[in-house]
CSV table of C-alpha atoms in Angstrom, one decimal:
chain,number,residue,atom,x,y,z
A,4,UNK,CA,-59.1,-66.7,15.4
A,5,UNK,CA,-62.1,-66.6,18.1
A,6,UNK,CA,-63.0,-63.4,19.8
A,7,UNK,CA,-61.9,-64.9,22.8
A,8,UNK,CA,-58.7,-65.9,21.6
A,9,UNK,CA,-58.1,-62.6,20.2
A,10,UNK,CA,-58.2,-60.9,23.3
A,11,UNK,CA,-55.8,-63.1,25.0
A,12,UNK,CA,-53.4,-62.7,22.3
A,13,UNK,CA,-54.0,-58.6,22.7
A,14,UNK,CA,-53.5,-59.3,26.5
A,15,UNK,CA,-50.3,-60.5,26.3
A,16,UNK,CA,-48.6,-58.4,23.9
A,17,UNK,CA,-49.6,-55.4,25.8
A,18,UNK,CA,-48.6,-57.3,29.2
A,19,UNK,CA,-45.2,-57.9,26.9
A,20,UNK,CA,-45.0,-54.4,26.1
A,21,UNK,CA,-45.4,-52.8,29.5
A,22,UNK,CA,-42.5,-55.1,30.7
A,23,UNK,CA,-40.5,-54.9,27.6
A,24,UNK,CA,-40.2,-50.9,28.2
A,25,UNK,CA,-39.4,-51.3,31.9
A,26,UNK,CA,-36.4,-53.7,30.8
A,27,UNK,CA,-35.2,-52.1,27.7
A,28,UNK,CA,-34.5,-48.7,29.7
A,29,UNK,CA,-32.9,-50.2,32.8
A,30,UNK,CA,-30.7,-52.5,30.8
A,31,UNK,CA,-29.7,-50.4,27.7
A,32,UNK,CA,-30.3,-46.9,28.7
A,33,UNK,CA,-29.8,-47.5,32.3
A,34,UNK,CA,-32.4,-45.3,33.3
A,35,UNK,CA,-34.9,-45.4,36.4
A,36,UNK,CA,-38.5,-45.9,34.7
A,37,UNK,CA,-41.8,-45.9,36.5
A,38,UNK,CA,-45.1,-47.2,35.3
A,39,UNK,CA,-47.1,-43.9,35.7
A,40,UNK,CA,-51.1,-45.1,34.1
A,41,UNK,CA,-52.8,-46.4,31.6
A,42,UNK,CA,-55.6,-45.2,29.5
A,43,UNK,CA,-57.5,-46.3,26.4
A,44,UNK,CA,-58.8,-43.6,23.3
A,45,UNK,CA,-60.1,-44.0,19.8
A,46,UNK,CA,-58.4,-41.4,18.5
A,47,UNK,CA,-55.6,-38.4,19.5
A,48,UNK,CA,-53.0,-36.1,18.6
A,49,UNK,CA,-49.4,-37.4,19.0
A,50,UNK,CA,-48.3,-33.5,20.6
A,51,UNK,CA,-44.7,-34.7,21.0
A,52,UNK,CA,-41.8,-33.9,18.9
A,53,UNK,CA,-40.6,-37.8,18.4
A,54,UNK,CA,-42.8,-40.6,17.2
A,55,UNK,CA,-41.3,-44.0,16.8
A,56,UNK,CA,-43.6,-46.6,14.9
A,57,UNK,CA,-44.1,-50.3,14.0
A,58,UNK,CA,-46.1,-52.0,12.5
A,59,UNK,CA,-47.6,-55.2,13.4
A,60,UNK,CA,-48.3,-58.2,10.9
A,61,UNK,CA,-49.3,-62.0,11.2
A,62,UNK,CA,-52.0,-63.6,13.4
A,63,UNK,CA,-52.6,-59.9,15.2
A,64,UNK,CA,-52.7,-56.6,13.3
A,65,UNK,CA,-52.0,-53.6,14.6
A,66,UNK,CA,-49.8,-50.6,15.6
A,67,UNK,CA,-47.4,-49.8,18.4
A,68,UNK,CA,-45.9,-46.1,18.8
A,69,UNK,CA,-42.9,-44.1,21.4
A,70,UNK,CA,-43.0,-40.8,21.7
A,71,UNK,CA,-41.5,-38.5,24.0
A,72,UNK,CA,-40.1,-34.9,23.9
A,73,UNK,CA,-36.8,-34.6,22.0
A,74,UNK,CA,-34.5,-33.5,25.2
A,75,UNK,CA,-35.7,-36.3,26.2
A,76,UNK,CA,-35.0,-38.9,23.2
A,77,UNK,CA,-31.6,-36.8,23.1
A,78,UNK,CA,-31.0,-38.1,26.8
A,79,UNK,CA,-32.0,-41.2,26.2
A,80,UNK,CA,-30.2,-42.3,23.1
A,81,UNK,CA,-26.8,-40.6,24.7
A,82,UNK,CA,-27.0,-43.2,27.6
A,83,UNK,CA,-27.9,-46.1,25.1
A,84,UNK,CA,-25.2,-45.1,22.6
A,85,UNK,CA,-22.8,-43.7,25.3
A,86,UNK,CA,-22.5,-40.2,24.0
A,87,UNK,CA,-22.6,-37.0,25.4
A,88,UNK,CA,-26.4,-35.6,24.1
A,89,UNK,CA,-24.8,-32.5,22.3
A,90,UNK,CA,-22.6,-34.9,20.3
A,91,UNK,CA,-26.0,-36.5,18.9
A,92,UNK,CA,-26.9,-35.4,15.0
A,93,UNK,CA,-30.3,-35.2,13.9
A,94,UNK,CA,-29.6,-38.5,11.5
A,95,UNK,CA,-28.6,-40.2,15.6
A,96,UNK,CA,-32.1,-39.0,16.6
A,97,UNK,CA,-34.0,-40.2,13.6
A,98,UNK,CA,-32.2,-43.5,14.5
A,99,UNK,CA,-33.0,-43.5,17.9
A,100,UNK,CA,-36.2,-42.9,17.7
A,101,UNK,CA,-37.4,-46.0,15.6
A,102,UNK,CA,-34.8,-48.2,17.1
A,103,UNK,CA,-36.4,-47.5,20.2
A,104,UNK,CA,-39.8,-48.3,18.8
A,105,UNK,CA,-37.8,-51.5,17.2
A,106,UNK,CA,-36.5,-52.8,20.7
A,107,UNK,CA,-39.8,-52.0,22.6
A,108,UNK,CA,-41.7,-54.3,20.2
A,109,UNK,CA,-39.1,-56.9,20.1
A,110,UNK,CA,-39.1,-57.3,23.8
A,111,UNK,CA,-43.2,-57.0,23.7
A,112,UNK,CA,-42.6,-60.0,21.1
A,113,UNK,CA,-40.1,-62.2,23.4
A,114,UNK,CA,-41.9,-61.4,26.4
A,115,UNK,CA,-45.7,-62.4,25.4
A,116,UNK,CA,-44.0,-65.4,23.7
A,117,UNK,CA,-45.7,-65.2,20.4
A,118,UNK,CA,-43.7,-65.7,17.1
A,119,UNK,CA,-46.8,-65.6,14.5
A,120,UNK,CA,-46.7,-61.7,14.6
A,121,UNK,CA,-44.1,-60.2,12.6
A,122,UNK,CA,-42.8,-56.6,13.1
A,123,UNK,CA,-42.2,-53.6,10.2
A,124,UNK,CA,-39.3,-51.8,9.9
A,125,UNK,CA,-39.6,-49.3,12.2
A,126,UNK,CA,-40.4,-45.2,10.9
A,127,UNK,CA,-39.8,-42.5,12.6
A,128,UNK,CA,-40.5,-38.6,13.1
A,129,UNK,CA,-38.4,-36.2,14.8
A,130,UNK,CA,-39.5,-32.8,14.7
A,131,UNK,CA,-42.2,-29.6,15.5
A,132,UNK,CA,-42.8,-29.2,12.2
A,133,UNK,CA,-44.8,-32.3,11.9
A,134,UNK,CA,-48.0,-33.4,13.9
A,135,UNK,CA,-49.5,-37.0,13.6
A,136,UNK,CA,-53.1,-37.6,14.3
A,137,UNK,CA,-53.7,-41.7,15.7
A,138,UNK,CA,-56.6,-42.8,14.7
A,139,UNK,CA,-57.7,-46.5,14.2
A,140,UNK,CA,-60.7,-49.0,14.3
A,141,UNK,CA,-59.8,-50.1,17.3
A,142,UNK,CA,-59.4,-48.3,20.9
A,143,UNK,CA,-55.3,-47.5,21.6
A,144,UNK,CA,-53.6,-48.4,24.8
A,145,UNK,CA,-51.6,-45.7,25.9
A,146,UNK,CA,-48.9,-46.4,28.4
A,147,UNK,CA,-47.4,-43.5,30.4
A,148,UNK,CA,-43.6,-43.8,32.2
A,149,UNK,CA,-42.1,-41.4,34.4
A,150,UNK,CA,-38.2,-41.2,33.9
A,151,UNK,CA,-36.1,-38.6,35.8
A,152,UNK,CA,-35.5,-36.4,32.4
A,153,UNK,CA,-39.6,-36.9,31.1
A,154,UNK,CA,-42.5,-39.1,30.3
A,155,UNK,CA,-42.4,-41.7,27.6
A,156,UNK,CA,-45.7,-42.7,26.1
A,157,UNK,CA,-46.2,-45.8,24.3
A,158,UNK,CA,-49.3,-46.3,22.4
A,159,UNK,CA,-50.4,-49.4,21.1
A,160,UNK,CA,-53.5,-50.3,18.6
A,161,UNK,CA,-54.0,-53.6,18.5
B,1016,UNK,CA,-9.1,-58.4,16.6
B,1017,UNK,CA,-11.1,-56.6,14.0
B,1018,UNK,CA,-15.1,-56.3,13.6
B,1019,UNK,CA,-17.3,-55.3,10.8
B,1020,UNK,CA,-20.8,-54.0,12.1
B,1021,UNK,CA,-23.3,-53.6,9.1
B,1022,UNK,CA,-26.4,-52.1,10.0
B,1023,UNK,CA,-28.5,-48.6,8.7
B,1024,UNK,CA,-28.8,-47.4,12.0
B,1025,UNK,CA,-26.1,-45.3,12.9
B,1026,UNK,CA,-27.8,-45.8,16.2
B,1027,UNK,CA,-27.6,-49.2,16.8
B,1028,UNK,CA,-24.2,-49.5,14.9
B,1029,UNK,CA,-22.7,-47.3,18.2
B,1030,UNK,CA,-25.0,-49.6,20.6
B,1031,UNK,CA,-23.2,-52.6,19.0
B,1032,UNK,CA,-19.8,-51.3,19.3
B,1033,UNK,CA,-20.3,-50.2,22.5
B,1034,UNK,CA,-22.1,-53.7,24.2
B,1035,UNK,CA,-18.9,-54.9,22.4
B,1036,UNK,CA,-16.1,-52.8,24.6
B,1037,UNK,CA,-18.7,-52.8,27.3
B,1038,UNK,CA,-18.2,-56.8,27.2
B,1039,UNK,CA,-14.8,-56.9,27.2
B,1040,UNK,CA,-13.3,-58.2,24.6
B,1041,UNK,CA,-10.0,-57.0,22.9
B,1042,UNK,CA,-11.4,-54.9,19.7
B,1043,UNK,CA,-8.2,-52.5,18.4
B,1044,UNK,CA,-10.8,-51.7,15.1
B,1045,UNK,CA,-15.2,-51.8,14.7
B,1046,UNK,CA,-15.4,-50.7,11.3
B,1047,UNK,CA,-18.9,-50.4,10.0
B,1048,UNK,CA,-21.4,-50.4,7.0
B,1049,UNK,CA,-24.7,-49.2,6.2
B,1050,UNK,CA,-26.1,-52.1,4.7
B,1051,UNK,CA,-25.2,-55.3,3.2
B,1052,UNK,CA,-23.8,-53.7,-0.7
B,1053,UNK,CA,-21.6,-51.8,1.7
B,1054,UNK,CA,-20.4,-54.6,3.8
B,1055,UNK,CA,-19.4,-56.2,0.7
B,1056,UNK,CA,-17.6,-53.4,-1.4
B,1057,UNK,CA,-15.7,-52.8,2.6
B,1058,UNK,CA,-14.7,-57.1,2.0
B,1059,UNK,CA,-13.6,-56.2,-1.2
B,1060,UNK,CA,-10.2,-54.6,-0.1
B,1061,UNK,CA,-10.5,-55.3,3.7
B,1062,UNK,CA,-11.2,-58.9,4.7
B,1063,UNK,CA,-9.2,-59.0,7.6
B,1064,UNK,CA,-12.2,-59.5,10.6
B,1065,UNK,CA,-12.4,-62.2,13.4
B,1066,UNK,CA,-16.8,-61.7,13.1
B,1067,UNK,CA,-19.1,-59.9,11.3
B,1068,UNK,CA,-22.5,-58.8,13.0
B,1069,UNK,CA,-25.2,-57.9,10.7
B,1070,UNK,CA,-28.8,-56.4,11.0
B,1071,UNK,CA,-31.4,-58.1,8.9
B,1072,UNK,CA,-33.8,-55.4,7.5
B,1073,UNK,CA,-31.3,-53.1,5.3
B,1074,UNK,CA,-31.9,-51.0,2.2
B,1075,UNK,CA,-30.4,-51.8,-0.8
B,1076,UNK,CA,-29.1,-55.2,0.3
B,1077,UNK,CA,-30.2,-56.7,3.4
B,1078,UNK,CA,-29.0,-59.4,6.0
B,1079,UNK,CA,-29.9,-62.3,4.3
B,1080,UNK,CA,-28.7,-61.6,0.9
B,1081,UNK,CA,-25.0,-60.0,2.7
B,1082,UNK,CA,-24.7,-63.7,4.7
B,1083,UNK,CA,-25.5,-65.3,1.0
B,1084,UNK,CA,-22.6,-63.0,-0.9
B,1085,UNK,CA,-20.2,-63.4,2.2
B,1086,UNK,CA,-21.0,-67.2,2.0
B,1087,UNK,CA,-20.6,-67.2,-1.7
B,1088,UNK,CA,-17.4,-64.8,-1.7
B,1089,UNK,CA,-13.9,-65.3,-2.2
B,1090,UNK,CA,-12.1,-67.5,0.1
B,1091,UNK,CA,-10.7,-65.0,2.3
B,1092,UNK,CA,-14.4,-63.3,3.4
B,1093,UNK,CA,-16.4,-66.7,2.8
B,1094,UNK,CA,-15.5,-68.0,6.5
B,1095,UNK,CA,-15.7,-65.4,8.3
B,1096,UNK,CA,-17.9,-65.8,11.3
B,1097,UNK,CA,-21.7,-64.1,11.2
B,1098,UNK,CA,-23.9,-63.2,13.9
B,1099,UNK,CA,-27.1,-61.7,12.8
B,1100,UNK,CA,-28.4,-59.1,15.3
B,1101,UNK,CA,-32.2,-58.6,15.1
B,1102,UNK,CA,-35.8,-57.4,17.1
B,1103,UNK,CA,-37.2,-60.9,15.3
B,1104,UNK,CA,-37.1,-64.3,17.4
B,1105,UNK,CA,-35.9,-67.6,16.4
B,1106,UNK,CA,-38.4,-68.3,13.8
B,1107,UNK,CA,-39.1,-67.8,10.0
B,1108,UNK,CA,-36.0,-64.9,9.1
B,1109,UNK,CA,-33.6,-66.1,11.6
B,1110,UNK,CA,-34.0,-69.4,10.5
B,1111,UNK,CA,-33.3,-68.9,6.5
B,1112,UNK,CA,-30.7,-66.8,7.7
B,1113,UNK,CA,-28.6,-69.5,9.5
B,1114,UNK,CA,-29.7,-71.6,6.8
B,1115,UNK,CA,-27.8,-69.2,4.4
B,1116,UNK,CA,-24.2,-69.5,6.8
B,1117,UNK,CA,-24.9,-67.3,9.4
B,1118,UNK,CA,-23.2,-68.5,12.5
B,1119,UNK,CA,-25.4,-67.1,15.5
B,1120,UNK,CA,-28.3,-64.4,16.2
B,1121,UNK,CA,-28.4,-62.0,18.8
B,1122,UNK,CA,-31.9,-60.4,19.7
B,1123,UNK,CA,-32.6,-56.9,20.6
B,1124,UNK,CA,-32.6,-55.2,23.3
B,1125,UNK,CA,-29.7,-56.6,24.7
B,1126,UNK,CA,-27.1,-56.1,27.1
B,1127,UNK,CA,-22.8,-56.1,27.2
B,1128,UNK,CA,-23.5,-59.7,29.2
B,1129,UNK,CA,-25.7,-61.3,26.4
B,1130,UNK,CA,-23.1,-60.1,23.6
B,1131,UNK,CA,-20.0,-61.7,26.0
B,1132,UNK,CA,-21.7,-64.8,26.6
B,1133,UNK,CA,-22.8,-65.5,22.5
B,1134,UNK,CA,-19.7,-63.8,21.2
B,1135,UNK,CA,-17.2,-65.0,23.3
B,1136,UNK,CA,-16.7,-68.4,21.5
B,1137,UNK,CA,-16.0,-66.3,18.4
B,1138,UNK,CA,-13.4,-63.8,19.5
B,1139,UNK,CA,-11.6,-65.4,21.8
């Protein structure tokens, strides 16, 4: 695959993935979610307690990542699953957490159109005791939405 | 009317069952499994479900080889309907999976009105 080519691919799976977010929390989590910025890095520290991850196979390579705080995941997943947050185990939140990574890159996938790039199984990390340092050969999009309860970061290396 | 959701995501098992109420169809029972060797041994002494709706990345046994042992079972599980529900499109997976005997695919994220509209001709 040309250069060129490449970064039309990249282009519109991150296109795909800024809309796929948007939809995915109005329509499953029925939450309000606003675009807040956009910024590129070679390398930080995921500071948040919940990481969702998948990886990214095929004709483009690469990584995408959700992370948030975890009253925030815990909100989220309750209006997705349609249960009170306190009712939520930590097994729920583990869950949450890569199936939310899961649907963000499946809508990314349906949205840029592009079936020759297959997804992981998504991972996940919920939890202080852990911190992940994101670092890869390439530059990482990070997407930042404002919802009522938080922000939701999404970062994608592509 | 009785489902069977089989998926390792004790999250998404709840979003499924919900989207189903949500859609309204007549449920009394959503029983569920945590992966396809679950679904099976659940077959074993309870067959009596109007669809199954399976995930297709599972530990232990996952979509495609639970559609091939539903397919293969004994005659009281081997028709019952299956709608794979996945984050992967039409292609490669969802292909050898309706290849296998699965009767549909649903694609995540989705909403109550997607599961009425692709669901509705099987529990009607």
């Amino acid at each position: 695959m040309s250069g060129a080519d490449s970064t039309e691919l990249m282009n519109k799976l991150l296109t795909g993935l800024r809309l796929a977010v948007t939809e995915m929390m109005t329509a499953m989590a029925m939450s309000e979610v606003v675009f807040a910025g956009q910024e590129s890095a070679d390398s930080f520290t995921l500071t948040n307690e919940v990481v969702g991850l998948v990886r990214l196979d095929g004709q483009l390579q690469g990584m995408v990542g959700v992370s948030c705080s975890q009253s925030l995941l815990r909100e989220i997943v309750s209006r997705i699953v349609g249960l009170a947050p306190d009712e939520l185990a930590m097994e729920d939140l583990l869950d949450g957490a890569a199936e939310l990574a899961n649907m963000v890159c499946g809508g990314m996938k349906t949205k840029a159109q592009i079936g020759s790039v297959q997804l992981s199984p998504p991972v996940s990390i919920v939890g202080q005791e852990y911190t992940a340092q994101w670092k890869t050969n390439h530059p990482t999009t990070v997407f930042t939405f404002q919802m009522d309860e938080g922000v939701l970061m999404v970062h994608a290396s592509l | 009317m009785r489902v069977l959701i089989v998926d390792d995501s004790s999250v998404m098992r709840k979003i499924v069952a919900r989207g189903l109420r949500q859609a309204g169809f007549k449920i009394t029972d959503i029983l569920e499994a945590g992966d396809g060797q679950q679904g099976m041994d659940l077959l074993k002494t309870d067959s009596n479900f109007k669809l199954i709706l399976s995930d297709w990345n599972m530990p232990i046994m996952d979509g495609l080889n639970f559609v091939k042992s539903v397919r293969g079972g004994p005659p009281a599980i081997k028709n019952i309907p299956i709608v794979m529900v996945t984050t992967e499109g039409g292609e490669g997976k969802v292909g050898a999976a309706m290849e296998a005997g699965a009767n549909g695919h649903i694609k995540k994220p989705f909403t109550p009105e997607t599961l009425q509209q692709e669901l509705e001709r099987f529990l009607k």
